[in-house]
Short mmCIF file of C-alpha atoms and ligand atoms in Angstrom, two decimals:
data_model
loop_
_atom_site.label_atom_id
_atom_site.label_comp_id
_atom_site.label_asym_id
_atom_site.label_seq_id
_atom_site.Cartn_x
_atom_site.Cartn_y
_atom_site.Cartn_z
CA MET H 382 101.02 -55.91 -15.32
CA ILE H 383 98.52 -56.11 -12.62
CA THR H 384 96.55 -53.13 -11.61
CA ASP H 385 96.23 -51.20 -8.26
CA TYR H 386 92.71 -52.20 -7.91
CA GLU H 387 93.71 -55.98 -8.30
CA ARG H 388 96.65 -56.13 -5.79
CA LEU H 389 94.36 -54.65 -3.55
CA ALA H 390 91.89 -57.28 -4.15
CA ALA H 391 94.09 -59.44 -3.68
CA MET H 392 95.22 -58.79 -0.46
CA ASN H 393 91.77 -57.74 0.82
CA LYS H 394 91.02 -61.54 0.06
CA ASP H 395 94.19 -62.98 1.54
CA HIS H 396 93.76 -60.86 4.91
CA LEU H 397 90.79 -59.31 5.48
CA TRP H 398 87.83 -60.77 7.65
CA HIS H 399 84.71 -58.49 7.06
CA PRO H 400 82.32 -57.68 9.53
CA PHE H 401 78.94 -59.39 9.49
CA THR H 402 79.93 -61.11 6.34
CA GLN H 403 80.11 -64.42 4.89
CA MET H 404 83.39 -64.56 3.61
CA LYS H 405 82.87 -67.10 0.96
CA ASP H 406 80.20 -65.08 -0.86
CA TYR H 407 82.51 -61.86 -0.41
CA ASN H 408 85.71 -63.56 -1.76
CA ASN H 409 83.64 -64.69 -4.91
CA SER H 410 82.69 -61.14 -5.91
CA ASP H 411 84.87 -58.24 -6.94
CA PRO H 412 85.58 -56.06 -3.53
CA LEU H 413 84.21 -52.61 -3.77
CA ILE H 414 87.46 -50.54 -2.29
CA ILE H 415 86.73 -46.99 -1.21
CA GLU H 416 89.56 -44.65 -1.54
CA ARG H 417 88.08 -41.24 -0.73
CA GLY H 418 85.26 -39.30 -0.31
CA GLU H 419 83.57 -35.95 -0.99
CA GLY H 420 80.50 -34.33 0.22
CA ILE H 421 78.07 -37.57 0.32
CA MET H 422 79.76 -39.21 -2.52
CA LEU H 423 82.54 -41.93 -1.91
CA TYR H 424 84.88 -42.91 -4.89
CA ASP H 425 86.18 -46.47 -5.32
CA VAL H 426 90.02 -46.84 -6.45
CA GLN H 427 89.03 -47.33 -9.98
CA GLY H 428 87.61 -43.83 -9.92
CA ARG H 429 83.68 -44.84 -9.62
CA ALA H 430 81.39 -42.51 -7.95
CA TYR H 431 78.72 -43.59 -5.82
CA TYR H 432 76.00 -41.70 -3.56
CA ASP H 433 76.45 -42.63 0.05
CA GLY H 434 72.85 -44.18 0.53
CA PHE H 435 73.28 -45.38 3.94
CA SER H 436 75.58 -42.83 5.46
CA SER H 437 78.33 -45.56 5.80
CA VAL H 438 76.05 -47.84 7.88
CA TRP H 439 74.26 -44.90 9.80
CA LEU H 440 76.83 -42.56 10.71
CA ASN H 441 77.48 -39.87 8.49
CA VAL H 442 76.03 -36.52 9.07
CA HIS H 443 77.45 -33.62 7.23
CA GLY H 444 79.07 -35.73 4.40
CA HIS H 445 82.91 -36.91 3.91
CA ASN H 446 85.93 -34.60 4.01
CA VAL H 447 84.11 -31.87 5.50
CA PRO H 448 86.49 -28.94 5.68
CA GLU H 449 85.08 -27.62 9.25
CA LEU H 450 85.69 -31.31 10.83
CA ASN H 451 89.23 -31.83 8.87
CA GLN H 452 90.01 -28.49 10.71
CA ALA H 453 88.73 -29.63 14.16
CA ILE H 454 90.81 -32.81 13.85
CA THR H 455 94.09 -31.01 12.77
CA GLU H 456 93.70 -28.46 15.27
CA GLN H 457 93.46 -30.87 18.01
CA LEU H 458 96.20 -33.32 16.41
CA GLY H 459 98.67 -30.12 16.70
CA ARG H 460 98.15 -30.22 20.51
CA VAL H 461 97.49 -34.10 21.56
CA ALA H 462 96.07 -37.10 19.99
CA HIS H 463 95.40 -38.75 23.10
CA SER H 464 95.61 -38.81 26.71
CA THR H 465 93.63 -40.80 29.64
CA LEU H 466 90.66 -39.90 31.54
CA LEU H 467 91.43 -42.60 33.92
CA GLY H 468 92.17 -39.79 36.95
CA MET H 469 92.82 -36.78 34.77
CA SER H 470 90.76 -34.95 32.21
CA ASN H 471 91.30 -33.27 28.79
CA VAL H 472 90.06 -30.38 27.07
CA PRO H 473 87.75 -31.43 24.19
CA ALA H 474 86.30 -34.30 26.23
CA ILE H 475 85.17 -31.97 29.00
CA GLU H 476 83.70 -29.10 26.73
CA LEU H 477 81.82 -32.06 24.51
CA ALA H 478 80.21 -33.57 28.00
CA GLU H 479 78.82 -29.96 28.88
CA LYS H 480 77.14 -29.60 25.29
CA LEU H 481 75.97 -33.17 24.93
CA VAL H 482 74.02 -32.20 28.45
CA GLY H 483 72.88 -29.05 26.55
CA VAL H 484 71.24 -30.94 23.82
CA SER H 485 69.99 -34.30 25.33
CA PRO H 486 66.60 -34.77 27.37
CA GLU H 487 65.73 -33.16 30.66
CA GLY H 488 67.49 -34.84 33.52
CA LEU H 489 70.76 -36.07 31.80
CA ASN H 490 73.73 -34.88 33.33
CA LYS H 491 76.56 -37.12 33.56
CA VAL H 492 78.37 -38.16 30.60
CA PHE H 493 80.31 -41.45 30.48
CA TYR H 494 82.42 -42.04 27.24
CA SER H 495 83.44 -44.94 25.48
CA ASP H 496 83.96 -46.20 21.87
CA SER H 497 81.18 -47.91 20.14
CA GLY H 498 77.61 -48.17 20.73
CA ALA H 499 78.05 -51.76 21.86
CA THR H 500 80.23 -50.35 24.45
CA GLY H 501 78.07 -47.65 25.33
CA VAL H 502 75.27 -50.34 26.30
CA GLU H 503 77.37 -52.55 27.84
CA ILE H 504 78.08 -49.46 30.30
CA ALA H 505 74.10 -48.47 30.60
CA ILE H 506 73.58 -52.21 31.42
CA LYS H 507 76.26 -52.53 34.07
CA MET H 508 75.40 -49.09 35.43
CA ALA H 509 71.57 -50.03 35.84
CA PHE H 510 72.19 -53.52 37.64
CA GLN H 511 75.01 -51.65 39.95
CA TYR H 512 72.59 -48.90 40.39
CA TRP H 513 70.16 -50.94 42.42
CA HIS H 514 72.95 -52.86 43.82
CA ASN H 515 74.95 -49.61 45.43
CA LYS H 516 71.21 -48.74 46.75
CA GLY H 517 70.95 -51.70 48.83
CA ILE H 518 68.01 -53.22 46.77
CA ARG H 519 68.77 -56.45 46.11
CA GLY H 520 67.44 -59.01 43.23
CA LYS H 521 67.02 -56.46 40.54
CA THR H 522 69.44 -58.15 38.01
CA LYS H 523 67.45 -58.36 35.19
CA PHE H 524 66.67 -56.56 31.92
CA ILE H 525 63.59 -56.12 29.42
CA THR H 526 64.27 -56.24 25.87
CA MET H 527 61.91 -56.32 23.09
CA ASN H 528 61.65 -58.62 20.38
CA GLN H 529 63.74 -58.28 17.53
CA ALA H 530 65.94 -55.61 19.09
CA TYR H 531 69.65 -54.75 18.17
CA HIS H 532 72.13 -53.30 20.61
CA GLY H 533 75.82 -54.05 19.37
CA ASP H 534 77.45 -57.00 19.46
CA THR H 535 79.24 -57.68 22.78
CA VAL H 536 78.45 -60.61 24.95
CA GLY H 537 76.06 -58.02 27.39
CA ALA H 538 74.96 -55.95 24.17
CA VAL H 539 74.29 -59.34 22.35
CA SER H 540 72.02 -60.87 26.11
CA VAL H 541 69.87 -57.95 25.62
CA GLY H 542 69.53 -58.43 22.11
CA ALA H 543 66.80 -60.17 20.22
CA ILE H 544 67.46 -61.13 16.65
CA PRO H 545 67.72 -64.86 16.41
CA LEU H 546 69.80 -64.93 13.05
CA TYR H 547 72.62 -63.21 15.17
CA HIS H 548 72.23 -64.09 18.48
CA ASP H 549 70.81 -67.74 19.06
CA VAL H 550 74.15 -69.54 18.37
CA PHE H 551 75.53 -67.84 21.45
CA ARG H 552 72.35 -68.37 23.52
CA PRO H 553 74.36 -70.45 26.17
CA MET H 554 76.74 -67.81 26.84
CA LEU H 555 74.65 -64.85 27.47
CA PHE H 556 72.68 -63.86 30.26
CA PRO H 557 68.96 -64.28 29.68
CA SER H 558 66.72 -61.13 29.43
CA HIS H 559 62.75 -60.98 29.47
CA VAL H 560 61.32 -60.28 25.86
CA ILE H 561 58.32 -58.35 25.45
CA PRO H 562 56.78 -57.97 21.74
CA TYR H 563 57.99 -54.99 19.64
CA PRO H 564 54.80 -53.08 17.85
CA TYR H 565 55.62 -54.45 14.20
CA SER H 566 52.08 -53.06 12.92
CA TYR H 567 52.60 -54.10 9.76
CA ARG H 568 52.73 -57.67 10.30
CA HIS H 569 49.96 -57.47 13.24
CA ASP H 570 46.21 -58.76 12.50
CA GLY H 571 45.54 -56.12 14.75
CA GLY H 572 47.45 -53.09 12.83
CA GLU H 573 48.81 -50.44 14.62
CA ALA H 574 46.13 -50.52 17.43
CA GLY H 575 46.61 -54.16 18.14
CA ALA H 576 50.78 -53.95 18.17
CA LEU H 577 50.75 -51.12 20.33
CA GLU H 578 48.07 -52.90 22.42
CA ASP H 579 50.09 -56.10 23.12
CA THR H 580 53.51 -54.45 23.75
CA LEU H 581 51.86 -52.37 26.38
CA THR H 582 49.84 -55.26 27.92
CA ALA H 583 53.20 -57.58 27.94
CA LEU H 584 55.23 -54.70 29.57
CA ARG H 585 52.58 -54.01 31.93
CA HIS H 586 51.88 -57.62 32.91
CA LEU H 587 55.82 -57.96 33.38
CA LEU H 588 56.19 -54.91 35.60
CA GLU H 589 53.31 -55.95 37.80
CA THR H 590 54.99 -59.69 38.48
CA ARG H 591 58.46 -59.14 38.35
CA ALA H 592 59.10 -55.56 38.92
CA ASP H 593 61.26 -56.36 41.94
CA GLU H 594 63.31 -58.47 39.78
CA ILE H 595 64.02 -56.16 37.06
CA ALA H 596 66.89 -53.63 36.90
CA ALA H 597 65.76 -51.50 33.64
CA LEU H 598 64.36 -51.90 30.07
CA ILE H 599 66.33 -51.16 27.34
CA VAL H 600 64.36 -49.67 23.54
CA GLU H 601 65.58 -48.19 20.76
CA PRO H 602 63.01 -45.44 20.70
CA ILE H 603 60.83 -44.90 18.19
CA VAL H 604 62.67 -46.61 15.38
CA GLN H 605 63.84 -49.91 15.76
CA GLY H 606 66.51 -50.23 13.17
CA ALA H 607 68.19 -53.56 12.75
CA SER H 608 65.28 -55.59 12.79
CA GLY H 609 64.02 -53.49 9.70
CA ILE H 610 63.64 -49.98 10.43
CA ILE H 611 60.30 -50.62 12.31
CA VAL H 612 58.53 -47.35 13.66
CA MET H 613 56.58 -47.42 16.50
CA PRO H 614 52.91 -46.23 16.86
CA PRO H 615 52.70 -42.60 18.38
CA GLY H 616 52.49 -42.93 22.02
CA CYS H 617 54.14 -46.07 22.46
CA LEU H 618 57.45 -44.84 23.96
CA SER H 619 56.19 -42.46 26.25
CA GLN H 620 53.54 -45.14 27.47
CA MET H 621 56.30 -47.54 28.11
CA ALA H 622 58.44 -44.58 29.78
CA ASN H 623 55.27 -44.19 32.44
CA LEU H 624 55.09 -48.04 33.04
CA CYS H 625 58.87 -47.85 33.89
CA ARG H 626 58.66 -44.96 35.96
CA LYS H 627 55.91 -46.15 37.76
CA TYR H 628 57.32 -49.59 38.46
CA GLY H 629 60.22 -48.31 39.43
CA VAL H 630 62.43 -50.01 36.85
CA LEU H 631 65.15 -47.74 35.05
CA LEU H 632 64.46 -46.65 31.39
CA ILE H 633 67.52 -47.17 28.92
CA ALA H 634 67.13 -45.56 25.43
CA ASP H 635 69.72 -46.92 22.77
CA GLU H 636 69.96 -43.82 20.57
CA VAL H 637 72.74 -45.00 18.83
CA ALA H 638 71.23 -45.14 15.69
CA THR H 639 68.23 -42.59 15.98
CA GLY H 640 70.42 -39.70 17.56
CA PHE H 641 71.71 -36.71 16.34
CA GLY H 642 68.98 -35.56 13.75
CA ARG H 643 68.30 -38.93 11.93
CA THR H 644 64.65 -38.73 12.84
CA GLY H 645 63.65 -35.26 12.41
CA ALA H 646 64.41 -34.43 16.45
CA MET H 647 68.11 -34.38 18.04
CA PHE H 648 67.00 -37.78 20.05
CA ALA H 649 63.86 -39.90 19.11
CA CYS H 650 63.20 -39.42 22.62
CA ASP H 651 62.66 -35.80 22.26
CA LEU H 652 59.53 -36.91 19.64
CA GLU H 653 57.59 -37.79 23.01
CA ASP H 654 59.15 -36.00 25.53
CA VAL H 655 60.53 -38.81 27.00
CA SER H 656 63.61 -38.47 29.77
CA PRO H 657 65.15 -41.86 30.14
CA ASP H 658 67.54 -42.48 33.20
CA LEU H 659 70.29 -43.87 30.80
CA MET H 660 70.67 -42.95 27.45
CA VAL H 661 73.61 -44.20 24.82
CA ILE H 662 74.71 -42.48 21.78
CA GLY H 663 77.17 -43.32 19.16
CA LYS H 664 77.13 -43.43 15.55
CA GLY H 665 76.47 -39.86 14.87
CA LEU H 666 77.84 -38.27 17.57
CA THR H 667 80.78 -37.37 15.71
CA GLY H 668 78.96 -36.90 12.49
CA GLY H 669 80.40 -40.22 11.72
CA TYR H 670 84.25 -39.42 11.43
CA LEU H 671 85.75 -40.98 14.62
CA PRO H 672 84.74 -43.79 17.14
CA VAL H 673 83.32 -42.10 20.09
CA ALA H 674 80.12 -43.41 22.12
CA ALA H 675 78.92 -42.08 25.55
CA THR H 676 76.26 -43.28 28.17
CA LEU H 677 74.48 -40.28 29.33
CA ALA H 678 73.06 -41.02 33.03
CA THR H 679 70.42 -38.91 35.60
CA ASP H 680 71.91 -37.21 38.50
CA GLU H 681 69.87 -39.89 40.36
CA VAL H 682 72.15 -42.88 39.13
CA TYR H 683 75.01 -40.99 39.41
CA GLU H 684 74.46 -40.58 43.01
CA ALA H 685 74.23 -43.86 43.96
CA PHE H 686 77.69 -44.46 42.83
CA TYR H 687 79.14 -41.36 44.69
CA ALA H 688 80.13 -42.29 48.04
CA ASP H 689 83.43 -42.41 50.28
CA TYR H 690 85.96 -45.07 48.52
CA GLN H 691 85.40 -47.42 51.27
CA GLU H 692 81.98 -47.91 50.49
CA GLN H 693 83.10 -49.67 46.87
CA LYS H 694 80.20 -47.93 44.86
CA THR H 695 83.14 -47.05 42.06
CA PHE H 696 81.87 -48.12 38.62
CA PHE H 697 84.78 -50.29 37.79
CA HIS H 698 84.73 -49.89 34.02
CA GLY H 699 86.68 -47.93 31.16
CA HIS H 700 88.31 -48.56 27.85
CA SER H 701 91.83 -47.34 26.80
CA PHE H 702 90.24 -44.37 24.33
CA THR H 703 87.54 -43.29 26.66
CA GLY H 704 87.19 -39.71 25.92
CA ASN H 705 89.66 -39.45 22.95
CA PRO H 706 90.48 -35.77 22.29
CA LEU H 707 90.37 -36.28 18.50
CA GLY H 708 87.10 -37.83 18.61
CA CYS H 709 85.58 -35.33 20.90
CA ALA H 710 87.11 -32.52 19.12
CA VAL H 711 85.54 -33.69 16.03
CA ALA H 712 81.71 -34.56 17.72
CA LEU H 713 82.21 -30.52 18.91
CA ALA H 714 82.63 -29.38 15.62
CA SER H 715 79.46 -31.57 14.28
CA LEU H 716 77.32 -30.42 16.91
CA LYS H 717 78.62 -26.62 15.96
CA LEU H 718 77.54 -27.47 12.08
CA MET H 719 74.23 -28.89 12.89
CA GLU H 720 73.07 -25.86 14.92
CA GLU H 721 74.86 -23.31 12.54
CA ARG H 722 73.23 -25.05 9.40
CA ASN H 723 69.71 -25.49 11.35
CA MET H 724 70.23 -29.19 10.43
CA ILE H 725 67.24 -30.63 12.42
CA GLU H 726 64.53 -28.31 10.83
CA GLY H 727 66.23 -29.19 7.54
CA VAL H 728 65.96 -32.87 7.99
CA ARG H 729 61.77 -32.34 8.50
CA ALA H 730 61.54 -30.89 5.15
CA LYS H 731 63.91 -33.27 3.47
CA ALA H 732 61.99 -35.92 5.00
CA SER H 733 58.50 -34.79 3.46
CA PHE H 734 60.41 -34.34 0.17
CA VAL H 735 61.64 -38.11 0.35
CA GLU H 736 57.95 -38.99 1.53
CA ARG H 737 56.56 -37.08 -1.37
CA LYS H 738 58.90 -38.73 -4.07
CA LEU H 739 58.23 -42.56 -2.76
CA ALA H 740 54.71 -42.14 -2.49
CA ALA H 741 54.33 -43.46 -6.00
CA LEU H 742 56.75 -46.42 -5.25
CA LYS H 743 54.20 -47.52 -2.67
CA GLU H 744 51.82 -48.83 -5.66
CA ARG H 745 54.38 -51.39 -6.78
CA PRO H 746 53.26 -55.00 -6.96
CA HIS H 747 56.23 -55.96 -4.71
CA VAL H 748 56.76 -52.97 -2.38
CA GLY H 749 54.70 -54.11 0.86
CA GLU H 750 55.39 -50.90 2.85
CA ILE H 751 57.23 -48.02 3.46
CA ARG H 752 58.53 -46.83 6.69
CA GLN H 753 59.77 -43.63 7.48
CA LYS H 754 60.62 -41.61 10.44
CA GLY H 755 62.90 -38.63 9.44
CA LEU H 756 65.70 -39.44 7.25
CA MET H 757 65.27 -43.39 8.06
CA ILE H 758 63.73 -44.97 5.23
CA GLY H 759 62.83 -48.94 5.09
CA ILE H 760 61.11 -50.44 2.39
CA GLU H 761 59.96 -53.94 3.10
CA LEU H 762 59.59 -55.91 0.08
CA VAL H 763 57.00 -58.84 -0.19
CA ARG H 764 56.41 -61.63 -2.85
CA ASP H 765 52.78 -60.68 -2.77
CA LYS H 766 51.16 -57.77 -1.59
CA ILE H 767 47.80 -58.73 -0.52
CA SER H 768 48.75 -61.65 1.86
CA ARG H 769 51.63 -59.97 2.89
CA GLU H 770 53.90 -62.97 2.08
CA THR H 771 57.64 -62.72 2.19
CA PHE H 772 60.48 -63.26 -0.22
CA ASP H 773 61.97 -66.39 0.86
CA TRP H 774 65.54 -65.64 2.39
CA ALA H 775 67.48 -67.52 -0.06
CA GLU H 776 66.43 -65.32 -2.70
CA ARG H 777 68.27 -62.66 -1.24
CA ILE H 778 65.80 -59.84 -2.83
CA GLY H 779 67.41 -57.44 -0.35
CA VAL H 780 71.11 -58.00 -1.14
CA ARG H 781 70.05 -58.30 -5.12
CA THR H 782 68.38 -54.97 -5.07
CA SER H 783 71.45 -53.26 -2.84
CA LEU H 784 73.92 -54.72 -5.58
CA ARG H 785 71.44 -53.29 -8.53
CA ALA H 786 71.51 -49.50 -6.62
CA ARG H 787 75.42 -49.80 -6.59
CA GLU H 788 75.54 -50.54 -10.53
CA LEU H 789 73.49 -47.39 -10.68
CA GLY H 790 75.77 -45.31 -8.45
CA MET H 791 74.17 -45.42 -4.83
CA LEU H 792 75.43 -47.61 -1.87
CA THR H 793 72.97 -49.21 0.53
CA ARG H 794 73.00 -52.72 2.59
CA PRO H 795 69.76 -54.03 3.34
CA LEU H 796 68.33 -55.80 6.34
CA GLY H 797 66.91 -59.16 5.24
CA ASN H 798 64.28 -58.30 2.77
CA VAL H 799 63.86 -54.54 3.96
CA ILE H 800 65.55 -51.95 1.67
CA VAL H 801 67.52 -49.55 3.97
CA PHE H 802 67.67 -45.60 2.76
CA ILE H 803 69.42 -43.37 5.32
CA PRO H 804 71.07 -40.58 3.39
CA PRO H 805 73.64 -38.24 5.18
CA LEU H 806 71.98 -35.54 6.74
CA VAL H 807 73.44 -32.89 4.42
CA SER H 808 72.15 -34.12 1.45
CA SER H 809 70.53 -31.77 -0.85
CA GLU H 810 66.90 -32.15 -2.38
CA ALA H 811 68.54 -32.62 -5.84
CA GLU H 812 70.71 -35.57 -4.19
CA LEU H 813 67.76 -37.13 -2.79
CA ASP H 814 65.91 -36.77 -5.91
CA ALA H 815 68.75 -38.77 -7.53
CA MET H 816 69.23 -41.17 -4.94
CA THR H 817 65.22 -41.94 -4.46
CA ASP H 818 65.27 -42.72 -8.69
CA ILE H 819 68.16 -45.04 -8.51
CA LEU H 820 66.33 -46.87 -5.15
CA GLU H 821 62.91 -46.79 -7.23
CA GLU H 822 64.75 -48.20 -10.34
CA SER H 823 66.65 -50.78 -8.39
CA ILE H 824 63.59 -52.16 -6.65
CA ILE H 825 61.53 -52.08 -10.03
CA HIS H 826 64.36 -53.79 -11.53
CA VAL H 827 64.57 -56.69 -9.37
CA THR H 828 61.37 -57.50 -8.27
CA GLU H 829 59.50 -56.78 -11.49
CA GLY H 830 62.53 -58.02 -13.81
CA GLY H 831 62.05 -54.85 -16.02
CA SER H 832 63.48 -51.15 -16.03
CA VAL H 833 61.54 -48.63 -15.15
CA THR H 834 60.06 -46.62 -18.04
C1 PLP P 1255 74.49 -49.88 15.32
C2 PLP P 1255 73.81 -49.81 16.77
C3 PLP P 1255 74.26 -50.27 17.85
C4 PLP P 1255 76.15 -50.81 18.05
O1 PLP P 1255 77.00 -49.96 17.60
P1 PLP P 1255 78.09 -50.08 17.39
O2 PLP P 1255 79.32 -49.02 17.36
O3 PLP P 1255 78.25 -50.79 15.97
O4 PLP P 1255 78.78 -51.24 18.35
C5 PLP P 1255 73.75 -50.29 19.21
N1 PLP P 1255 72.37 -49.91 19.17
C6 PLP P 1255 71.82 -49.57 18.00
C7 PLP P 1255 70.42 -49.51 18.28
C8 PLP P 1255 72.32 -49.57 16.50
O5 PLP P 1255 71.71 -49.33 15.52
#
């Protein structure tokens, strides 16, 4: 008699190919199979409960199986599940666009929908490219990105990506981008000031010499996510934005990870009063419920495409599920809940609670740095705290720590030697307390080979 779990695990092994996963390793382990969620807990088919300590890869806002969000979807489902935005419109897509313009940085007045962060980025870079073309300015065709940037996995998004492990194999098929240093203060000899200086100098130099070849700069504002939750020095983003403006280069803010309260502001750009020309949102947009993303543009960008049909300035781009009514309905409900629950303020209070709670962890011998902005936390583990020597990647210290956390009842996924803690914004202090306990205990267990006393 085989159990339900064994049956599913066998089919999973036979037929599923998982993202960002070496299947040979994965198939040698017992797969975790989630069956349901409630609040910030996920439950597997064997009935075990886990805290969702990484918001199901940085998406979840209000928890799982939320009555208000479920209801928004069911109500919309009773009307229509999907109809196209090609040449016609639908009710939730219109209402959400108006809402998004209201909550986003000044100047972003137009909303172009898609279905994932990567497609949203793809749209932003194509818009930036065609913007200059439509204005009759030739030659502004290149992009600037930052070292270790991650903007999604489609070919265009990978072309402005700069994580060698993910991107190098594809290099021959990509368009080349200029890469400037990202201010990684912890690993810069000059610390925060030196890192900031290097970034701004490189950007200024590039713009002084090549602005006439450059369409846009794309940046993960304030927090570079996939590279290891690396927080910019204060003032970096606003100074980069000023340089772009000065030299006539568009600024694309990729807020896919940072948007919707994660950093303690609605958008990370708000933290430095930056108004980008294009802004990409996804992940938390629907509360992490359904795949909807969007690219927001200024009137200035939009108007470069607004012309008589014969002028051929149309933006010829779209996806089958662009503006999906179910997704837009749940996004509206999610934004409503955020407002009703005063969530952004709540995030700031919860962030200081977590910061205080993790203070002791900083003293441990293998905790190199704890980086935090709002409820985005990355803990960089090192072999040697003084020299900042890294653990060898083959030791898989991050993976082992996350596995230990899972045994203790919390899910997360590391970024190399950086342990990620990005809890759902709805998490209570008691839940954050329990999750940070697990985090601490797993780090100490794996790096110090013992249990916390
Ligand atoms: C996750 C992410 C993306 C890609 O979003 P997908 O929905 O996975 O395609 C793009 N940019 C940033 C900053 C992200 O964190």
